[in-house]
XYZ file of C-alpha atoms in Angstrom:
698
model
C 0.065 -0.101 0.280
C 1.153 3.443 -0.881
C 2.433 5.850 2.140
C 0.869 8.544 2.801
C 2.346 11.319 0.754
C 4.108 15.033 3.092
C 1.763 17.545 3.679
C 3.499 20.879 4.770
C 1.304 23.887 5.744
C 2.706 27.592 4.796
C 1.953 30.493 6.486
C 2.370 34.399 6.865
C 5.534 35.126 9.128
C 3.900 36.712 12.631
C 7.008 36.691 14.722
C 5.757 33.896 16.538
C 7.350 30.906 14.508
C 10.720 29.596 16.286
C 14.042 29.845 14.088
C 16.902 26.799 14.972
C 19.749 28.962 17.225
C 23.002 29.725 15.351
C 25.145 26.792 15.839
C 28.732 26.761 16.875
C 29.791 25.556 12.951
C 27.935 28.431 11.138
C 29.473 30.443 13.460
C 32.797 29.766 12.858
C 32.318 29.631 9.267
C 30.945 33.528 9.663
C 34.734 34.449 11.174
C 36.879 32.571 8.491
C 36.956 35.082 6.272
C 38.098 37.356 8.981
C 40.302 34.547 10.668
C 42.160 34.188 7.175
C 42.516 37.943 6.630
C 44.289 38.983 9.872
C 44.622 35.539 11.669
C 43.531 36.950 15.213
C 41.018 34.928 17.144
C 39.629 38.012 19.066
C 39.435 39.997 16.490
C 37.643 38.116 14.631
C 35.316 37.697 17.879
C 35.303 41.287 18.263
C 34.255 41.437 14.519
C 31.230 38.632 14.991
C 30.262 40.176 17.796
C 29.843 43.769 16.909
C 28.255 43.100 13.587
C 27.016 39.873 13.776
C 25.869 37.401 10.817
C 23.037 36.187 8.533
C 22.018 32.914 7.184
C 19.203 32.089 4.720
C 16.901 31.987 6.782
C 17.004 34.769 9.980
C 20.159 37.375 11.011
C 22.290 37.259 14.077
C 22.017 41.000 14.742
C 25.475 42.779 16.035
C 25.872 44.431 19.333
C 25.931 47.833 17.350
C 22.409 46.781 16.050
C 21.373 45.319 19.535
C 22.301 49.175 20.945
C 20.921 50.980 18.733
C 17.518 48.725 18.791
C 17.605 50.215 22.553
C 17.848 53.462 21.816
C 15.253 53.917 19.080
C 12.994 51.990 21.695
C 13.711 54.723 24.649
C 13.450 57.253 21.347
C 9.650 55.708 20.473
C 8.303 56.141 24.017
C 9.599 59.749 24.477
C 7.754 60.599 20.435
C 4.251 58.565 21.728
C 2.925 60.562 25.043
C 2.224 64.067 26.041
C 3.791 64.780 29.525
C 1.291 67.574 29.908
C -1.626 65.629 29.844
C -0.829 64.665 34.052
C -2.494 67.957 34.671
C -5.020 67.283 32.866
C -6.283 64.192 33.957
C -5.712 65.923 37.415
C -7.818 68.596 36.352
C -10.331 66.448 35.271
C -10.631 64.022 38.213
C -11.121 67.792 40.031
C -14.216 68.829 37.529
C -15.615 65.530 38.471
C -15.231 66.096 41.895
C -17.479 69.129 41.786
C -19.671 68.432 38.921
C -20.417 65.195 41.384
C -20.987 67.552 44.379
C -22.670 70.127 41.977
C -25.050 67.341 40.878
C -25.655 66.203 44.700
C -26.523 69.746 45.910
C -29.142 70.017 43.358
C -30.616 66.753 44.057
C -30.584 67.083 47.585
C -32.271 70.120 47.278
C -34.317 69.228 45.073
C -35.772 65.742 46.768
C -36.286 68.318 49.588
C -38.720 70.211 47.574
C -40.719 67.317 46.962
C -40.485 65.780 50.059
C -42.067 68.672 51.287
C -44.678 69.232 48.412
C -45.697 65.826 48.982
C -46.393 66.718 53.115
C -48.442 69.566 52.699
C -50.659 67.559 50.072
C -50.862 65.069 53.397
C -51.495 67.844 55.571
C -54.291 69.865 54.068
C -57.394 67.686 55.379
C -56.096 68.662 59.011
C -57.828 71.243 60.286
C -56.261 74.425 61.370
C -55.480 73.949 64.533
C -54.473 70.795 63.974
C -50.900 69.383 65.717
C -48.303 68.915 62.805
C -45.747 65.505 62.984
C -42.611 66.323 64.466
C -39.901 68.371 62.395
C -35.863 67.865 62.085
C -33.000 70.154 63.644
C -30.146 69.293 61.574
C -29.868 68.188 58.077
C -27.059 66.194 57.687
C -24.405 65.036 55.268
C -26.585 62.153 53.363
C -29.845 62.728 55.193
C -33.153 63.065 53.615
C -34.783 66.126 52.442
C -36.523 68.327 55.647
C -40.495 67.903 55.545
C -39.857 71.517 57.324
C -40.409 74.330 55.249
C -37.809 76.306 57.704
C -35.544 73.628 57.167
C -36.062 73.494 53.810
C -34.999 77.451 53.143
C -32.392 76.406 55.299
C -31.211 73.663 53.017
C -32.012 75.869 49.975
C -29.651 78.557 51.625
C -27.056 75.977 52.271
C -26.716 74.963 48.922
C -26.851 78.609 47.230
C -23.643 79.614 49.664
C -21.578 75.762 48.014
C -22.739 76.178 44.607
C -21.113 80.128 45.285
C -18.067 78.661 47.100
C -17.087 75.678 44.012
C -17.709 78.823 41.343
C -15.171 81.194 43.308
C -13.077 77.501 43.059
C -8.998 79.078 41.725
C -8.562 77.586 38.391
C -5.321 76.215 39.324
C -5.369 72.585 40.506
C -3.670 73.256 44.048
C -6.157 76.075 44.991
C -8.594 73.577 44.390
C -7.404 71.024 46.370
C -5.778 73.276 49.508
C -9.920 74.660 49.174
C -11.395 71.848 48.975
C -9.629 70.114 51.677
C -11.621 72.707 53.713
C -14.895 71.710 51.975
C -17.590 70.177 54.013
C -18.800 67.967 50.883
C -22.830 67.572 50.688
C -23.038 64.683 48.555
C -21.197 61.745 49.778
C -19.588 60.297 46.297
C -18.206 63.219 45.663
C -16.491 63.564 49.257
C -15.419 59.528 48.225
C -14.177 60.527 44.859
C -12.015 63.762 46.563
C -10.804 61.890 49.296
C -9.763 58.987 46.465
C -8.042 61.916 44.319
C -5.838 63.156 48.101
C -4.972 59.135 48.839
C -3.523 59.153 45.451
C -1.495 61.919 45.071
C 0.127 61.210 48.980
C 0.637 58.083 47.339
C 2.850 59.253 44.447
C 4.293 61.682 46.226
C 5.261 59.388 49.454
C 6.071 55.887 47.870
C 8.340 57.324 45.394
C 10.894 58.381 48.517
C 9.669 55.115 50.956
C 8.990 51.974 49.623
C 7.895 50.770 53.031
C 4.763 53.240 53.051
C 2.504 51.816 50.502
C 0.240 49.975 53.023
C 0.691 53.510 55.665
C -0.436 55.419 53.348
C -3.480 53.079 52.752
C -4.821 53.914 55.687
C -2.794 57.469 57.138
C -3.918 57.159 61.085
C -3.213 60.231 62.985
C -0.875 57.862 64.761
C 0.413 56.862 61.333
C 0.768 60.298 60.279
C 2.977 61.026 63.598
C 5.628 58.412 63.150
C 5.828 59.724 59.259
C 6.885 62.791 60.838
C 9.053 61.686 63.296
C 10.970 59.702 60.898
C 11.165 62.438 58.317
C 12.528 64.774 61.584
C 15.351 62.454 62.670
C 16.335 62.236 58.762
C 17.121 65.265 58.271
C 18.902 65.421 61.932
C 20.812 62.520 60.345
C 21.312 63.991 57.000
C 22.393 67.578 58.465
C 25.035 66.029 61.264
C 26.443 63.621 58.190
C 26.433 67.314 55.920
C 28.488 69.035 59.183
C 30.920 66.349 59.084
C 28.758 64.416 62.146
C 29.159 60.649 62.295
C 25.496 60.054 62.664
C 24.013 56.765 64.186
C 22.715 55.032 61.105
C 22.588 51.969 62.897
C 20.049 53.152 65.320
C 18.107 55.022 62.721
C 17.753 51.971 60.744
C 16.613 49.888 63.906
C 13.992 51.874 64.226
C 13.384 53.249 60.818
C 14.571 50.718 58.255
C 11.355 49.569 57.280
C 10.277 52.494 55.311
C 12.952 52.173 53.013
C 13.168 48.269 51.789
C 16.290 47.633 51.859
C 19.558 47.658 54.189
C 22.086 50.527 53.847
C 26.120 50.473 54.626
C 26.790 53.788 55.454
C 24.708 57.062 54.734
C 26.112 57.604 50.906
C 24.287 54.510 50.431
C 21.153 55.802 52.016
C 21.672 59.584 49.599
C 21.925 57.107 46.616
C 18.538 55.832 47.318
C 16.977 58.668 48.544
C 18.048 59.996 45.110
C 17.112 57.149 43.194
C 13.950 56.567 44.781
C 13.102 60.654 44.630
C 13.819 61.143 40.251
C 10.960 60.061 38.817
C 9.055 62.553 40.302
C 11.772 65.152 40.159
C 12.500 64.159 36.381
C 8.775 64.624 35.764
C 8.829 68.087 37.015
C 11.893 68.601 35.107
C 9.959 67.749 31.845
C 7.492 70.365 31.979
C 7.246 73.327 31.428
C 8.076 75.973 34.134
C 4.544 76.986 34.513
C 3.040 73.295 34.302
C 5.992 72.478 37.177
C 5.207 74.974 39.406
C 1.361 73.543 39.202
C 2.113 70.042 39.961
C 4.709 70.713 42.089
C 2.062 73.283 44.545
C -0.821 70.380 43.535
C 0.932 67.742 45.387
C 2.221 69.642 48.403
C -1.115 70.484 48.713
C -2.357 66.698 48.811
C -0.054 65.844 51.818
C -2.396 68.665 53.991
C -0.606 68.357 56.703
C 1.668 71.256 57.131
C 4.435 70.129 59.418
C 5.102 66.578 56.792
C 5.159 69.668 54.176
C 7.579 71.173 55.625
C 9.969 68.327 56.469
C 9.719 67.191 53.049
C 10.878 70.322 51.911
C 13.679 70.034 54.690
C 14.466 66.714 52.581
C 14.545 67.690 49.484
C 17.004 70.994 50.756
C 19.157 68.499 52.188
C 19.362 66.223 49.106
C 20.043 68.931 46.933
C 23.107 70.294 49.360
C 24.526 66.852 49.902
C 23.788 65.551 46.028
C 24.264 68.801 44.419
C 24.155 66.602 40.556
C 21.732 63.702 40.884
C 22.476 61.264 38.340
C 19.171 59.873 38.168
C 17.761 63.373 37.757
C 16.656 63.763 33.833
C 14.405 66.089 32.031
C 12.742 64.135 29.362
C 11.515 65.646 25.689
C 8.522 64.219 25.352
C 6.952 65.105 21.738
C 3.910 62.387 21.745
C -0.142 62.925 21.655
C -0.884 60.126 23.713
C -2.428 61.262 27.241
C -1.085 59.993 31.160
C -2.300 60.085 34.364
C 0.157 61.216 37.169
C 0.404 57.481 38.047
C 1.415 56.022 34.629
C 4.078 58.963 34.489
C 5.714 58.566 37.317
C 6.092 54.509 36.226
C 6.875 55.687 32.254
C 9.929 58.257 34.401
C 10.965 54.889 36.104
C 11.300 53.150 33.190
C 12.997 55.860 30.923
C 15.461 55.859 33.502
C 16.223 52.190 34.074
C 16.748 52.369 29.761
C 19.007 55.168 30.137
C 21.214 53.332 32.823
C 20.867 50.147 30.699
C 21.788 52.314 27.901
C 24.899 54.051 29.572
C 25.883 50.442 31.117
C 25.517 48.655 27.656
C 27.903 51.577 26.061
C 30.544 50.471 27.837
C 30.497 46.951 26.973
C 33.749 45.947 24.812
C 32.942 42.447 24.522
C 30.915 39.733 24.912
C 32.569 38.718 28.763
C 30.987 42.466 29.663
C 27.804 41.171 29.344
C 27.834 38.941 31.842
C 27.458 41.843 34.417
C 23.592 43.018 32.886
C 20.505 41.635 34.977
C 18.961 39.671 31.704
C 15.810 39.499 33.711
C 15.697 43.063 33.501
C 16.195 43.704 30.661
C 13.750 40.962 29.363
C 11.159 42.790 31.305
C 12.267 45.873 29.582
C 12.732 45.289 25.988
C 11.350 42.260 25.450
C 12.353 38.340 25.435
C 13.476 38.428 21.726
C 16.009 41.650 21.864
C 17.068 40.089 25.501
C 17.498 36.455 24.037
C 19.175 37.867 21.025
C 22.301 39.587 23.245
C 22.455 36.663 25.130
C 23.176 34.824 21.949
C 25.965 37.188 21.465
C 27.377 36.627 25.104
C 27.098 32.801 24.563
C 29.907 33.156 21.348
C 32.924 32.061 23.137
C 31.383 29.073 24.756
C 29.274 27.439 21.879
C 32.740 27.717 19.796
C 34.486 26.285 22.775
C 32.534 23.269 23.830
C 32.616 22.476 20.011
C 35.875 22.182 20.395
C 36.984 25.080 17.585
C 38.623 27.412 19.770
C 40.681 27.084 23.248
C 41.783 29.787 25.593
C 44.804 30.115 26.203
C 47.545 32.933 27.870
C 47.445 35.237 24.650
C 43.607 34.992 24.520
C 42.029 32.503 22.407
C 42.817 30.509 19.434
C 42.121 27.686 16.957
C 41.910 24.196 17.497
C 43.247 22.326 14.493
C 39.793 21.097 13.953
C 38.783 24.187 13.598
C 41.253 25.017 10.931
C 40.129 21.875 8.946
C 36.561 23.109 9.410
C 37.804 26.447 7.755
C 39.295 24.366 5.264
C 36.371 22.385 3.957
C 34.503 25.310 4.162
C 36.705 27.256 1.656
C 36.470 24.317 -0.721
C 32.833 23.802 -0.925
C 33.193 27.875 -1.700
C 35.549 27.174 -4.700
C 32.683 24.291 -5.580
C 29.661 26.096 -5.159
C 31.019 28.604 -7.283
C 32.337 26.136 -10.026
C 28.570 24.818 -10.072
C 27.633 28.120 -10.875
C 29.710 29.138 -13.526
C 30.543 25.507 -15.083
C 33.919 25.548 -15.394
C 35.396 23.592 -17.304
C 38.228 20.435 -16.497
C 41.986 19.664 -18.203
C 41.823 16.207 -18.527
C 45.372 13.993 -19.698
C 44.911 11.115 -22.639
C 46.835 8.244 -21.674
C 46.618 4.494 -21.626
C 47.069 2.113 -18.690
C 44.704 -0.510 -16.860
C 42.490 -0.009 -14.460
C 41.003 2.566 -12.645
C 37.772 4.137 -12.017
C 34.223 4.070 -14.578
C 33.726 7.113 -16.488
C 30.345 7.923 -18.411
C 32.059 7.054 -21.907
C 32.063 3.710 -23.742
C 34.173 1.598 -25.954
C 34.066 -1.363 -28.062
C 35.447 -4.249 -25.729
C 39.754 -5.358 -26.004
C 41.340 -8.206 -24.686
C 42.394 -7.317 -21.054
C 40.261 -4.325 -20.395
C 38.140 -4.384 -17.352
C 34.761 -6.449 -17.928
C 32.492 -2.667 -17.210
C 29.919 -4.431 -18.925
C 27.401 -1.561 -20.879
C 24.524 -3.547 -21.413
C 22.161 -1.758 -23.469
C 24.407 -0.384 -25.862
C 25.845 -4.317 -26.311
C 22.131 -5.627 -27.104
C 21.502 -2.415 -29.436
C 25.189 -3.418 -31.092
C 23.657 -6.915 -31.878
C 20.115 -5.635 -33.616
C 22.162 -3.336 -35.921
C 24.033 -6.101 -36.858
C 21.294 -8.407 -37.178
C 18.083 -6.504 -37.375
C 15.098 -6.576 -35.120
C 14.249 -10.049 -34.222
C 14.075 -12.580 -31.896
C 16.328 -14.484 -29.941
C 19.128 -11.737 -30.181
C 22.451 -13.246 -30.685
C 25.519 -11.822 -29.074
C 28.874 -11.582 -30.626
C 32.328 -10.241 -29.002
C 32.608 -7.838 -31.443
C 28.806 -6.572 -30.122
C 30.429 -5.990 -26.259
C 30.722 -1.948 -25.382
C 32.488 -1.437 -21.953
C 32.731 1.590 -19.716
C 35.967 3.411 -20.283
C 37.878 3.645 -17.241
C 40.097 6.598 -15.412
C 43.320 5.716 -13.336
C 44.495 8.293 -10.180
C 47.506 9.498 -9.844
C 49.524 9.515 -7.013
C 51.355 13.027 -6.461
C 53.293 15.324 -4.004
C 52.385 18.357 -4.024
C 54.460 22.126 -2.840
C 52.631 25.035 -2.584
C 54.075 28.278 -2.544
C 52.581 31.732 -1.468
C 54.467 34.605 -2.234
C 53.990 36.353 0.936
C 55.512 40.068 0.122
C 53.661 43.317 1.452
C 52.136 43.416 -2.230
C 49.865 40.690 -1.697
C 47.726 42.657 0.638
C 46.489 44.384 -2.064
C 43.346 43.293 -3.993
C 42.812 40.494 -1.664
C 45.365 38.349 -2.872
C 47.365 37.449 0.473
C 43.375 36.124 1.626
C 42.880 34.274 -1.435
C 46.072 32.238 -1.110
C 45.447 31.217 2.254
C 41.715 30.337 1.011
C 43.494 27.752 -1.602
C 46.241 26.827 0.703
C 43.160 25.344 2.999
C 41.098 24.323 0.396
C 43.534 22.239 -1.226
C 44.738 20.937 2.129
C 40.964 19.908 3.006
C 40.669 18.647 -0.405
C 43.989 16.424 -0.488
C 43.222 15.079 3.505
C 39.416 13.933 2.620
C 39.819 12.719 -0.944
C 42.596 11.873 -1.328
C 44.426 11.148 1.430
C 47.381 9.118 -0.687
C 48.783 12.530 -1.770
C 50.999 14.692 0.294
C 50.621 18.717 0.412
C 53.499 20.882 1.754
C 53.067 24.630 1.435
C 56.114 27.159 1.560
C 55.671 31.101 2.626
C 58.152 32.954 0.751
C 59.225 36.973 0.882
C 62.746 38.114 1.816
C 63.411 34.467 2.539
C 60.684 31.086 2.332
C 59.884 28.877 4.877
C 57.727 25.501 5.312
C 54.332 26.469 6.788
C 52.561 23.439 8.622
C 48.099 23.914 7.445
C 47.927 24.584 10.985
C 49.862 27.913 10.995
C 47.490 29.280 7.917
C 44.978 31.033 9.452
C 47.267 32.956 12.258
C 50.135 33.730 9.754
C 49.908 37.308 7.341
C 52.127 38.827 4.898
C 55.519 39.612 5.947
C 55.409 43.765 6.512
C 58.884 43.877 7.896
C 61.148 42.010 5.097
C 60.771 43.062 1.484
C 61.660 41.195 -1.312
C 60.679 38.069 -3.252
C 62.307 34.992 -2.932
C 61.778 32.381 -5.364
C 64.704 31.212 -5.833
C 64.805 29.759 -1.950
C 61.242 28.991 -2.291
C 62.223 26.617 -5.057
C 65.194 25.279 -3.453
C 62.961 24.274 -0.312
C 60.286 22.646 -2.500
C 63.062 20.569 -4.587
C 64.233 19.171 -1.091
C 61.101 18.263 0.359
C 60.185 17.001 -2.943
C 63.316 14.788 -3.255
C 61.339 12.825 -0.891
C 59.042 11.404 -3.002
C 60.264 9.540 -6.270
C 57.016 7.729 -7.589
C 53.848 9.483 -9.014
C 53.830 13.160 -9.959
C 55.489 15.530 -8.233
C 54.646 19.648 -8.768
C 55.113 23.021 -7.428
C 52.026 25.147 -7.407
C 53.359 28.697 -7.470
C 50.705 31.859 -6.001
C 52.340 35.169 -6.639
C 51.740 38.783 -7.744
C 55.463 39.859 -9.060
C 59.047 38.852 -10.233
C 61.421 37.938 -8.010
C 63.348 40.566 -6.252
C 66.012 38.404 -3.767
C 68.185 35.410 -3.798
C 70.750 33.444 -1.871
C 74.474 34.569 -2.712
C 76.023 31.995 -0.842
C 74.494 32.502 2.590
C 73.647 36.020 1.792
C 70.181 37.560 0.611
C 70.311 40.364 -1.834
C 67.741 42.318 -2.787
C 66.904 45.131 -5.364
C 63.639 46.149 -7.024
C 63.305 46.959 -9.690
C 65.256 43.221 -10.215
C 68.460 42.342 -12.116
C 69.457 40.679 -14.487
C 71.405 38.592 -11.467
C 67.743 38.045 -9.818
C 66.675 36.542 -12.728
C 69.047 33.923 -13.787
C 69.816 32.872 -10.341
C 65.823 32.151 -10.082
C 66.158 30.537 -13.360
C 68.692 28.009 -12.411
C 66.716 26.864 -9.543
C 64.052 26.806 -11.727
C 66.287 24.434 -14.347
C 67.055 22.248 -11.004
C 63.790 21.460 -10.493
C 63.461 20.679 -14.450
C 66.092 18.003 -14.226
C 64.556 16.542 -11.377
C 60.806 16.106 -13.297
C 59.494 18.330 -11.150
C 56.661 20.437 -12.693
C 56.434 24.472 -12.031
C 52.402 25.411 -12.639
C 52.428 29.016 -12.177
C 49.094 31.597 -11.329
C 49.763 35.106 -11.680
C 48.010 37.680 -9.497
C 49.262 40.680 -11.574
C 49.863 40.882 -15.379
C 53.124 43.439 -14.991
C 55.600 43.271 -18.007
C 58.429 42.288 -15.201
C 55.865 39.027 -13.819
C 55.195 38.419 -17.585
C 58.669 38.172 -18.952
C 60.351 36.047 -15.825
C 56.928 33.521 -16.442
C 57.400 33.259 -19.883
C 61.034 32.520 -19.486
C 60.073 29.939 -16.417
C 57.721 27.984 -18.238
C 60.167 27.474 -21.717
C 62.479 25.984 -19.325
C 60.293 23.783 -17.133
C 57.270 23.220 -20.054
C 54.867 23.756 -16.742
C 51.787 25.764 -17.427
C 50.910 29.407 -16.673
C 47.637 31.259 -15.567
C 46.158 34.237 -15.176
C 43.464 34.858 -12.227
C 42.391 36.869 -10.282
C 41.992 36.842 -6.853
C 38.329 35.790 -6.950
C 38.738 32.782 -9.111
C 42.173 31.855 -7.979
C 40.382 28.750 -5.829
C 38.944 27.519 -9.004
C 41.590 27.125 -11.228
C 44.327 25.428 -8.989
C 41.342 23.272 -6.923
C 40.226 21.797 -10.747
C 43.844 21.705 -12.195
C 44.537 19.518 -9.368
C 41.436 17.408 -9.844
C 41.756 17.617 -13.264
C 45.286 16.107 -13.295
C 44.836 13.417 -10.906
C 43.082 11.531 -13.489
C 43.841 10.439 -16.333
C 41.485 7.893 -18.811
C 42.658 4.873 -20.170
C 42.380 4.136 -24.526
């Protein structure tokens, strides 16, 4: 029975889909070019940390990008809200209290009139000398309207006085709060709303300074109020003594009043810092308002406290803090420019949030690398900026841990260094990039026709000959018989009908890759391209041709043998001038002399003609190169030729000197010369190496 086909459902991206985390392999490959260009693991890690990386389905943003997004989120809040609406909200709540009181007064008067009318209707049949019912002597808040005409007139006179009082209330919120604080409300709902408003304002003022006051403020009894006054007196006295250079008894103060602050303090300075931080939200809010609005809000908050002694102690506390901390680092005016309205409590929470965001920005601006992120409070970061941004910043913090656990980097005294495993991985990446580029550009191979026996099958076929491997191509064999005898059955085969696959054999090779390390290789990315080729060729031989041997020689003023593990770390020689090919060929001959069978070849990568050579034990340098430099180098080429070592040259420049020298070298050696740009160098060398590993059987 056929299996159920796979079904896939696609949907629009909405931000909730999960994207796989970046792996250590992806991180290493993102660093590969930087590692090859500069050879410094720590610098490559820094660049990855700062700029991030991409893959087809996702991006790991770098630290600079995340820091800019953090700045933008704070800016978006400033552009969203209108801070002036705080006073509007306060005025609206006061207006609502006054409207409720007016409506309550009018309702009381109307209810009294209706009650009096009903009483008069019931009393109409009673004789003129009849006794009337008892009367009320007072009219209190919330009581029923009177049924006595005299009391009704008293009620209406009282209502007129209160309405007149309400009409004459000041326009500013502080004035209205002070006036209404001494006013006797006729409507219980209006009184409740006003008391709630006062309690709310008191909480905003006091809770911003003393964290432990939340429960006390909700029920500010005379006893609790007296205790608060005493605490403020003791606090002001402690700060005054500290300002005068004394040694105040902080432990005694903490023992009695520590519950008001929500934390412990080791010194008066810590206490000052805490108070400055707590009061910063109100102060920053006031600083962010225009002068007239600031004055109105200040006076309104002060009026809400109602208690003159409490107001005096709080003003004294403000003066002491101003004296001891003239520059409050937590107090910052914010340039709001939006239109969305805020209540006072929302505004204070927003000011606290903006201050914390500002603190995070300043902390992150001092971050140099992933190690500094260990000091960041990621839980608070997540609360302020969301899960996505916190997770992305945490991913940057984990870069080195992932690479270490995967075995790609190791910590040393000099910092991080690549492991052999990482170097092999970088080589595989370089090789993969070369073949991907070849697939796009359909780069051709260079087959060599030779005779031989055995090998790997090709797609081509040939007529069978005695001694050939019997790799029969059956369809063509049968077609040959049909073409010979015509259609019909049975099909009779003869020896001449048999057709077999051609085969190719694999040569064993010893190769020396000679890489120019002179200063000029820096230009146009030549040196980076050469290092990539060296790593790719090393990876190719390790994985596909393990019986082959590869040596790498770097040459500038002198030549030296390099191990593949050294390649990511080497740089061009910025101190020694010269291109000493002669010494490079000399070392290459010595290395290849160890291998007598198979192909022996030198692959030369250079961007310039030879400018240095050994004269005895002394190196002689000259630029432009002298005739003697060319001759001494060509003598070494001739020695390679006599030992049947092929030299294939890849030129990265088209200078006349280089072209002339290479032409003479290929005339002597019979090797080949190519001109290649740095971005195509790997394709030429790798494919030429693979092509010359194989030859077809006849």
